[in-house]
Coordinates of C-alpha atoms in Angstrom, one line a residue:
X1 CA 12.7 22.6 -4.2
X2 CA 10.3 20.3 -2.2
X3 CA 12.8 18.8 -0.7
X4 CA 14.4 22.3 0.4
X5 CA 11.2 23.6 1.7
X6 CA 10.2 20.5 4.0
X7 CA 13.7 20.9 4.8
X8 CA 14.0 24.1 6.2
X9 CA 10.3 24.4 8.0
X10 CA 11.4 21.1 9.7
X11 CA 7.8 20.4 10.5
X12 CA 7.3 18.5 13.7
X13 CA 4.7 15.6 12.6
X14 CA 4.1 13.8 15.5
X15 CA 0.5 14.0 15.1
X16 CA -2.7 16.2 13.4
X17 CA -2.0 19.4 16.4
X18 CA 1.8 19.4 16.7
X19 CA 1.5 19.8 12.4
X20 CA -1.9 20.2 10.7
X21 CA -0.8 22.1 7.8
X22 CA 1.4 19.2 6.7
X23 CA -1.5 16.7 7.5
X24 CA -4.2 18.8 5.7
X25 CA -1.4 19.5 2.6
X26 CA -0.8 15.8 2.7
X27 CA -3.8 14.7 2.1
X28 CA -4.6 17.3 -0.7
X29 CA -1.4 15.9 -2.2
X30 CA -2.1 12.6 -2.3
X31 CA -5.7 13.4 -3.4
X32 CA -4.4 15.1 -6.4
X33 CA -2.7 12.3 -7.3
X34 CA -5.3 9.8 -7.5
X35 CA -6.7 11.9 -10.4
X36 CA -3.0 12.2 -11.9
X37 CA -3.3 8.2 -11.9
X38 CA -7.0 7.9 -12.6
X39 CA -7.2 5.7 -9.4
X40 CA -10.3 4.6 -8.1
X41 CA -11.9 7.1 -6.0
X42 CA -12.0 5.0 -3.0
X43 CA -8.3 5.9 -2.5
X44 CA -9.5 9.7 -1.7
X45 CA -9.0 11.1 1.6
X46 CA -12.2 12.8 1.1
X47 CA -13.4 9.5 1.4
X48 CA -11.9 8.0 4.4
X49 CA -9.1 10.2 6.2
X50 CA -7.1 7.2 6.5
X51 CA -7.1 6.2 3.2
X52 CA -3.4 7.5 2.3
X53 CA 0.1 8.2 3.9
X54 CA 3.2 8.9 2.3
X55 CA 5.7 5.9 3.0
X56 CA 9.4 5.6 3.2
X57 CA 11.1 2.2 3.5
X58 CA 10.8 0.6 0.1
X59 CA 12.6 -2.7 1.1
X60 CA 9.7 -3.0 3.4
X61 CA 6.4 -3.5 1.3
X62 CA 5.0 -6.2 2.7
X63 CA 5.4 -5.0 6.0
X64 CA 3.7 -2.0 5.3
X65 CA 0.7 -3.5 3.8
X66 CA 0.4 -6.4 6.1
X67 CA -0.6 -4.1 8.8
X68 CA -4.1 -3.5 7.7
X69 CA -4.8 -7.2 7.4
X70 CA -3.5 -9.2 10.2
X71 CA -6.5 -7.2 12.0
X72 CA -9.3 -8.6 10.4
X73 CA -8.0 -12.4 9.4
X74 CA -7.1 -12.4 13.7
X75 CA -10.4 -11.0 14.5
X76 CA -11.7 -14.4 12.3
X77 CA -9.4 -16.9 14.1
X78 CA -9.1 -15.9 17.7
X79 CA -11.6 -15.0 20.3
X80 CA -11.1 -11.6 22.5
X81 CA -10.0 -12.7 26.0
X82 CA -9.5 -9.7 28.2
X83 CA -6.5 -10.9 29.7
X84 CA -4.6 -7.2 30.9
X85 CA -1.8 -8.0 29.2
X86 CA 0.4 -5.3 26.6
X87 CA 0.0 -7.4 23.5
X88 CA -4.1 -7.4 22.5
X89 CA -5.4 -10.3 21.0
X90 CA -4.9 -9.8 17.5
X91 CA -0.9 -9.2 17.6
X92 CA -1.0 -12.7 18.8
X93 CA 2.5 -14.6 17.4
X94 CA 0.9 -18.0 16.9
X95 CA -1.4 -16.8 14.7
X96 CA 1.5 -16.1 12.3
X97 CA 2.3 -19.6 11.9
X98 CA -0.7 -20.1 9.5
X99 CA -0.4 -16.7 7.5
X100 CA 1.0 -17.1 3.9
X101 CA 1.6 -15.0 1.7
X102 CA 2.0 -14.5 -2.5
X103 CA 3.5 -12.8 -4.7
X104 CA 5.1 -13.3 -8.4
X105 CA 8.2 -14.8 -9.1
X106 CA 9.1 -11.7 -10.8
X107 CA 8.5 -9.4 -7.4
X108 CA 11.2 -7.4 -6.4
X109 CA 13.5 -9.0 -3.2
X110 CA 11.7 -6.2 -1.2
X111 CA 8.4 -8.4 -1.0
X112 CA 10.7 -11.3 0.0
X113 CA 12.1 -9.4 2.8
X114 CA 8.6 -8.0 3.6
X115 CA 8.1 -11.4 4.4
X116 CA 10.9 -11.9 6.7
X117 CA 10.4 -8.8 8.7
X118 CA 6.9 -9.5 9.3
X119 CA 7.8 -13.7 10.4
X120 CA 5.0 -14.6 7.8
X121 CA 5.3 -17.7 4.7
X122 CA 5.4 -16.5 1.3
X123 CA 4.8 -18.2 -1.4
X124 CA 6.2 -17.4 -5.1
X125 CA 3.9 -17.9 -8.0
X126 CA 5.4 -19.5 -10.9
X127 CA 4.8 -17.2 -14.2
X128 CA 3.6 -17.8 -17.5
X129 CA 4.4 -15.6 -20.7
X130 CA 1.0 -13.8 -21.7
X131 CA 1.0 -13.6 -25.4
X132 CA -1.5 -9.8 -25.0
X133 CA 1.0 -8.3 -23.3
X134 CA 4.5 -9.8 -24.1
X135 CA 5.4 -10.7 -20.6
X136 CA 5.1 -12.7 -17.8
X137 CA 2.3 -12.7 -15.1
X138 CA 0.4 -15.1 -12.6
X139 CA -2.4 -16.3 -14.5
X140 CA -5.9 -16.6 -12.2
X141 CA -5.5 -20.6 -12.7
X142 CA -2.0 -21.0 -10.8
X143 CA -3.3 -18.6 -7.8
X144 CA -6.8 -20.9 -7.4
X145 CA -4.5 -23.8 -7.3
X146 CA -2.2 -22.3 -4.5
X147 CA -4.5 -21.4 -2.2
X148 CA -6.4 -24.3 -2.4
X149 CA -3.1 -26.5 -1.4
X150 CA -2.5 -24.2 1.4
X151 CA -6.1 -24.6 2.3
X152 CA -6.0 -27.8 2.7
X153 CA -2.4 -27.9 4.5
X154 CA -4.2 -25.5 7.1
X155 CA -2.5 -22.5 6.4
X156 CA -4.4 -18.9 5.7
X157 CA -3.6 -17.6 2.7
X158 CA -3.9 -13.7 3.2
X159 CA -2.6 -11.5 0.9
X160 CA -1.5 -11.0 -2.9
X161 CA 1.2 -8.9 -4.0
X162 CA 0.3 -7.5 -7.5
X163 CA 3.3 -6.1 -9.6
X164 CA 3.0 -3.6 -11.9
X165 CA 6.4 -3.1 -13.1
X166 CA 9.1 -5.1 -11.6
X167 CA 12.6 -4.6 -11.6
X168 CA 13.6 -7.6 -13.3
X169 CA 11.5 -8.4 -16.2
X170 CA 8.9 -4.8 -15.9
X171 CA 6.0 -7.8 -15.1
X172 CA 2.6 -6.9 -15.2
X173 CA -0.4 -8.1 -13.3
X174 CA -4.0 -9.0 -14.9
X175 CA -5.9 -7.1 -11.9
X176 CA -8.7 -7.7 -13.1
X177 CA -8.8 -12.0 -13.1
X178 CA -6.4 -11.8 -9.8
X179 CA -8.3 -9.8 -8.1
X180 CA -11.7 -11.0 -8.6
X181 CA -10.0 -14.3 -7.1
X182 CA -9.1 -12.6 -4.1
X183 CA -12.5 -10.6 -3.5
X184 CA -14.1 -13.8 -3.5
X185 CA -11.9 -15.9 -1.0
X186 CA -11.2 -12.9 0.9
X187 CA -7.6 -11.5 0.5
X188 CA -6.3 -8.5 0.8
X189 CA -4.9 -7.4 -2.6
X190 CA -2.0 -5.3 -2.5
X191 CA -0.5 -3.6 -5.6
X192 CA 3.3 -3.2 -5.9
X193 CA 3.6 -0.6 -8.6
X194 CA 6.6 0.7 -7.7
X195 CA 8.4 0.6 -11.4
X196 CA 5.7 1.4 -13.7
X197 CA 3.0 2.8 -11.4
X198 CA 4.0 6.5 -12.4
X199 CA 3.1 6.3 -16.0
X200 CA -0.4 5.8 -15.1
X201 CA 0.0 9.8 -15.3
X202 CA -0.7 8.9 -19.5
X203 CA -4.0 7.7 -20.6
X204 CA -2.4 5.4 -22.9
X205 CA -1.0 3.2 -20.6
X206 CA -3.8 2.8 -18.0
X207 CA -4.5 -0.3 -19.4
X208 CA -2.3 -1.6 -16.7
X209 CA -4.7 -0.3 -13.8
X210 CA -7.8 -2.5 -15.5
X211 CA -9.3 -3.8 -12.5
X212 CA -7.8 -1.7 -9.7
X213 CA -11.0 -1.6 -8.1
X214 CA -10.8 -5.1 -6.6
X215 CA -6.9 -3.5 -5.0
X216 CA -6.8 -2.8 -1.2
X217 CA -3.5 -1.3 -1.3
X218 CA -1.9 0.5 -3.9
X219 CA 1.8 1.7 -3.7
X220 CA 4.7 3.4 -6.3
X221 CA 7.6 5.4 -6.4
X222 CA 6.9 8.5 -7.6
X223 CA 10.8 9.3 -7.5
X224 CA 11.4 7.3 -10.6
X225 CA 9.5 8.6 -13.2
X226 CA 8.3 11.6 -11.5
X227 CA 10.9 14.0 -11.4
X228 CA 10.5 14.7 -7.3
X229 CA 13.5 13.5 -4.6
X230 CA 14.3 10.3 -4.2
X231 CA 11.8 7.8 -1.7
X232 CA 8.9 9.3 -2.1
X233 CA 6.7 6.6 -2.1
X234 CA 2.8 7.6 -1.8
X235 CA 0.8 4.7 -0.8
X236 CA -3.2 4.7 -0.5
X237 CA -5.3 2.3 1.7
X238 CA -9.1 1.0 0.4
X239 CA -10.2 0.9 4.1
X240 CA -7.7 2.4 6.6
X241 CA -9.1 2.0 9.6
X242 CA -8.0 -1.2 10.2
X243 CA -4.5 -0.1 9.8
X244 CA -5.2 2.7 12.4
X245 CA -6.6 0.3 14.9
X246 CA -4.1 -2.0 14.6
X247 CA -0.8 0.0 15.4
X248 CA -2.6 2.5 17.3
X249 CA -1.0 3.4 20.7
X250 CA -2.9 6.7 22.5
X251 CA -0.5 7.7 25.0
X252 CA -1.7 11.0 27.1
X253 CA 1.2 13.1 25.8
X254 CA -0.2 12.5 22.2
X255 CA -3.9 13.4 22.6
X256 CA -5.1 16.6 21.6
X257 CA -8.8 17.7 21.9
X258 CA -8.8 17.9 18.0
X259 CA -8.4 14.0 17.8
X260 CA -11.8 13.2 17.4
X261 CA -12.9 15.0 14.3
X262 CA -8.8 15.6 12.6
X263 CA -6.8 13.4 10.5
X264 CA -4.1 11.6 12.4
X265 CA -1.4 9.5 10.4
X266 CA 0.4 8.6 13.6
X267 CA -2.0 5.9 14.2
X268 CA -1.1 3.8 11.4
X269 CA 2.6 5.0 11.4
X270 CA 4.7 1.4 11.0
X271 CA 7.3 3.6 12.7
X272 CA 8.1 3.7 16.4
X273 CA 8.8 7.3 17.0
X274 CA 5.7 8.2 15.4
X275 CA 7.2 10.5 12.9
X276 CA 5.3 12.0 10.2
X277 CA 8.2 13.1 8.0
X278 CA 5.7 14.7 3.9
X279 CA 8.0 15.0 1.8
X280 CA 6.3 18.3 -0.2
X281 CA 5.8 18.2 -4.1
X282 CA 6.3 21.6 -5.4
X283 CA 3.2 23.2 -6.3
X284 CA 3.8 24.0 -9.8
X285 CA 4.9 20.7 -10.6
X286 CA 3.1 18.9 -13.6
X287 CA 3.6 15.1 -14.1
X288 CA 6.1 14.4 -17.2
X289 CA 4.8 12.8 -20.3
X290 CA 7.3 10.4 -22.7
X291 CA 5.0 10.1 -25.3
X292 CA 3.5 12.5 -28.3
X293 CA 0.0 12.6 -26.6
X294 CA -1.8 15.8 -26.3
X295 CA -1.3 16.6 -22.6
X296 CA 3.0 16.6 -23.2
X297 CA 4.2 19.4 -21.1
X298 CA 6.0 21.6 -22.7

């Protein structure tokens, strides 16, 4: 049904005025979902209207978390020089050499990939069985101990991917010792809940979300537990400013006078047409339960 009805209003989302009912009922969407999840509340729109977009392109997860970062570590390593040319200081290639990336040994190929498509090193963290949880995660001792070699090879280590579900071996994260680590040396931590990330929806397994206040990023498919079409992949943004100013381009046929105080997704669009393409969840839709809890739709 969702799929029909985006389908035949064919919305034009090039920006906030050319669709603001699919902005406005984007952002309501995603909204109700932080609740569905119990996500931390920084993930609200209501918060900061940049906070969450719906993304497609699920081989491409590190690519669309690395642009909210590369901002802020470029901002830290290179000096502004108002040199008039295209590229502004902070896309600056050579600053890519340094950038390194990690994720678990258990991440799906699409982080790998990520990787690629973005020119940046990543570096696979070797897993340990945790005998809590039955499987295999990065404990907070082997990710000290990488980015203190990189450190000290000169690189920039810059971002964790988190799993929470992967395809291989359903690996799960400890968010809470990981990400401590990386608020404190300064990494952007980026959850990659693509497998398991739906059944958040039941109390009774939240305690795989312990400690999602230290994520950044926070991404799943809610086309594989869900029930809704397939690729719709909500993803929500701590701070998304910085992902609006880096991939902002604010061509005249694009403003609008509304720009200033509307919600506009097209500035941190990772695509270059600028398309805006919600993907609707019908509005009497209520997220399946698998267990014999007391909130089992019936």
């Amino acid at each position: 049904m969702a799929d029909i009805l985006s389908g035949g209003i064919a919305g034009i989302g090039f920006s906030w005025k050319s669709g603001p009912a699919m902005t406005e009922l984007e952002m309501a969407t995603l909204d109700w979902l932080v609740d569905v999840l119990a996500l931390p509340e920084h993930f609200k729109a209501l918060k900061n209207e940049s906070n969450s977009l719906f993304s497609w392109m699920a081989s491409t997860e590190l690519g669309k978390t690395v642009k909210g970062i590369l901002t802020k570590v470029r901002q830290n390593t290179i000096e502004e020089e108002d040199s008039g040319i295209i590229c502004p200081y902070y896309h600056d290639p050579a600053v890519f050499e340094k950038l390194v990336a990690y994720c678990s040994d258990q991440a799906h190929s699409s982080v790998e990939k990520g990787a690629m498509l973005c020119g940046v090193k990543l570096r696979k963290l070797k897993t340990t069985l945790d005998p809590e949880l039955k499987n295999y995660n990065v404990t907070k001792e082997v990710l000290e101990g990488a980015i203190k070699e990189d450190r000290a090879r000169g690189l920039i280590p810059f971002i964790l991917i988190a799993t929470m579900g992967t395809t291989s071996s359903c690996s799960i994260d400890r968010l809470d010792s990981l990400g401590a680590i990386c608020e404190r040396e300064h990494i952007w931590l980026h959850v990659d809940a693509a497998y398991a990330g739906s059944f958040l929806a039941c109390p009774e397994f939240r305690y795989m979300s312990k400690g999602m206040e230290f994520a950044d990023s926070f991404n799943f498919n809610a086309h594989k537990a869900l029930l809704v079409n397939f690729d719709c992949s909500p993803m929500w943004l701590k701070d998304g400013t910085t992902a609006a100013k880096y991939f902002n381009v604010d061509p005249v046929y694009l403003k609008h006078e509304h720009q200033a105080v509307a919600s506009d997704y097209r500035k941190s669009d990772i695509f270059p047409d600028n398309k805006e393409e919600f993907q609707w969840l019908p509005p009497e839709y209520k997220p399946p339960c698998y267990c014999d809890c007391p909130h089992t739709n019936t």
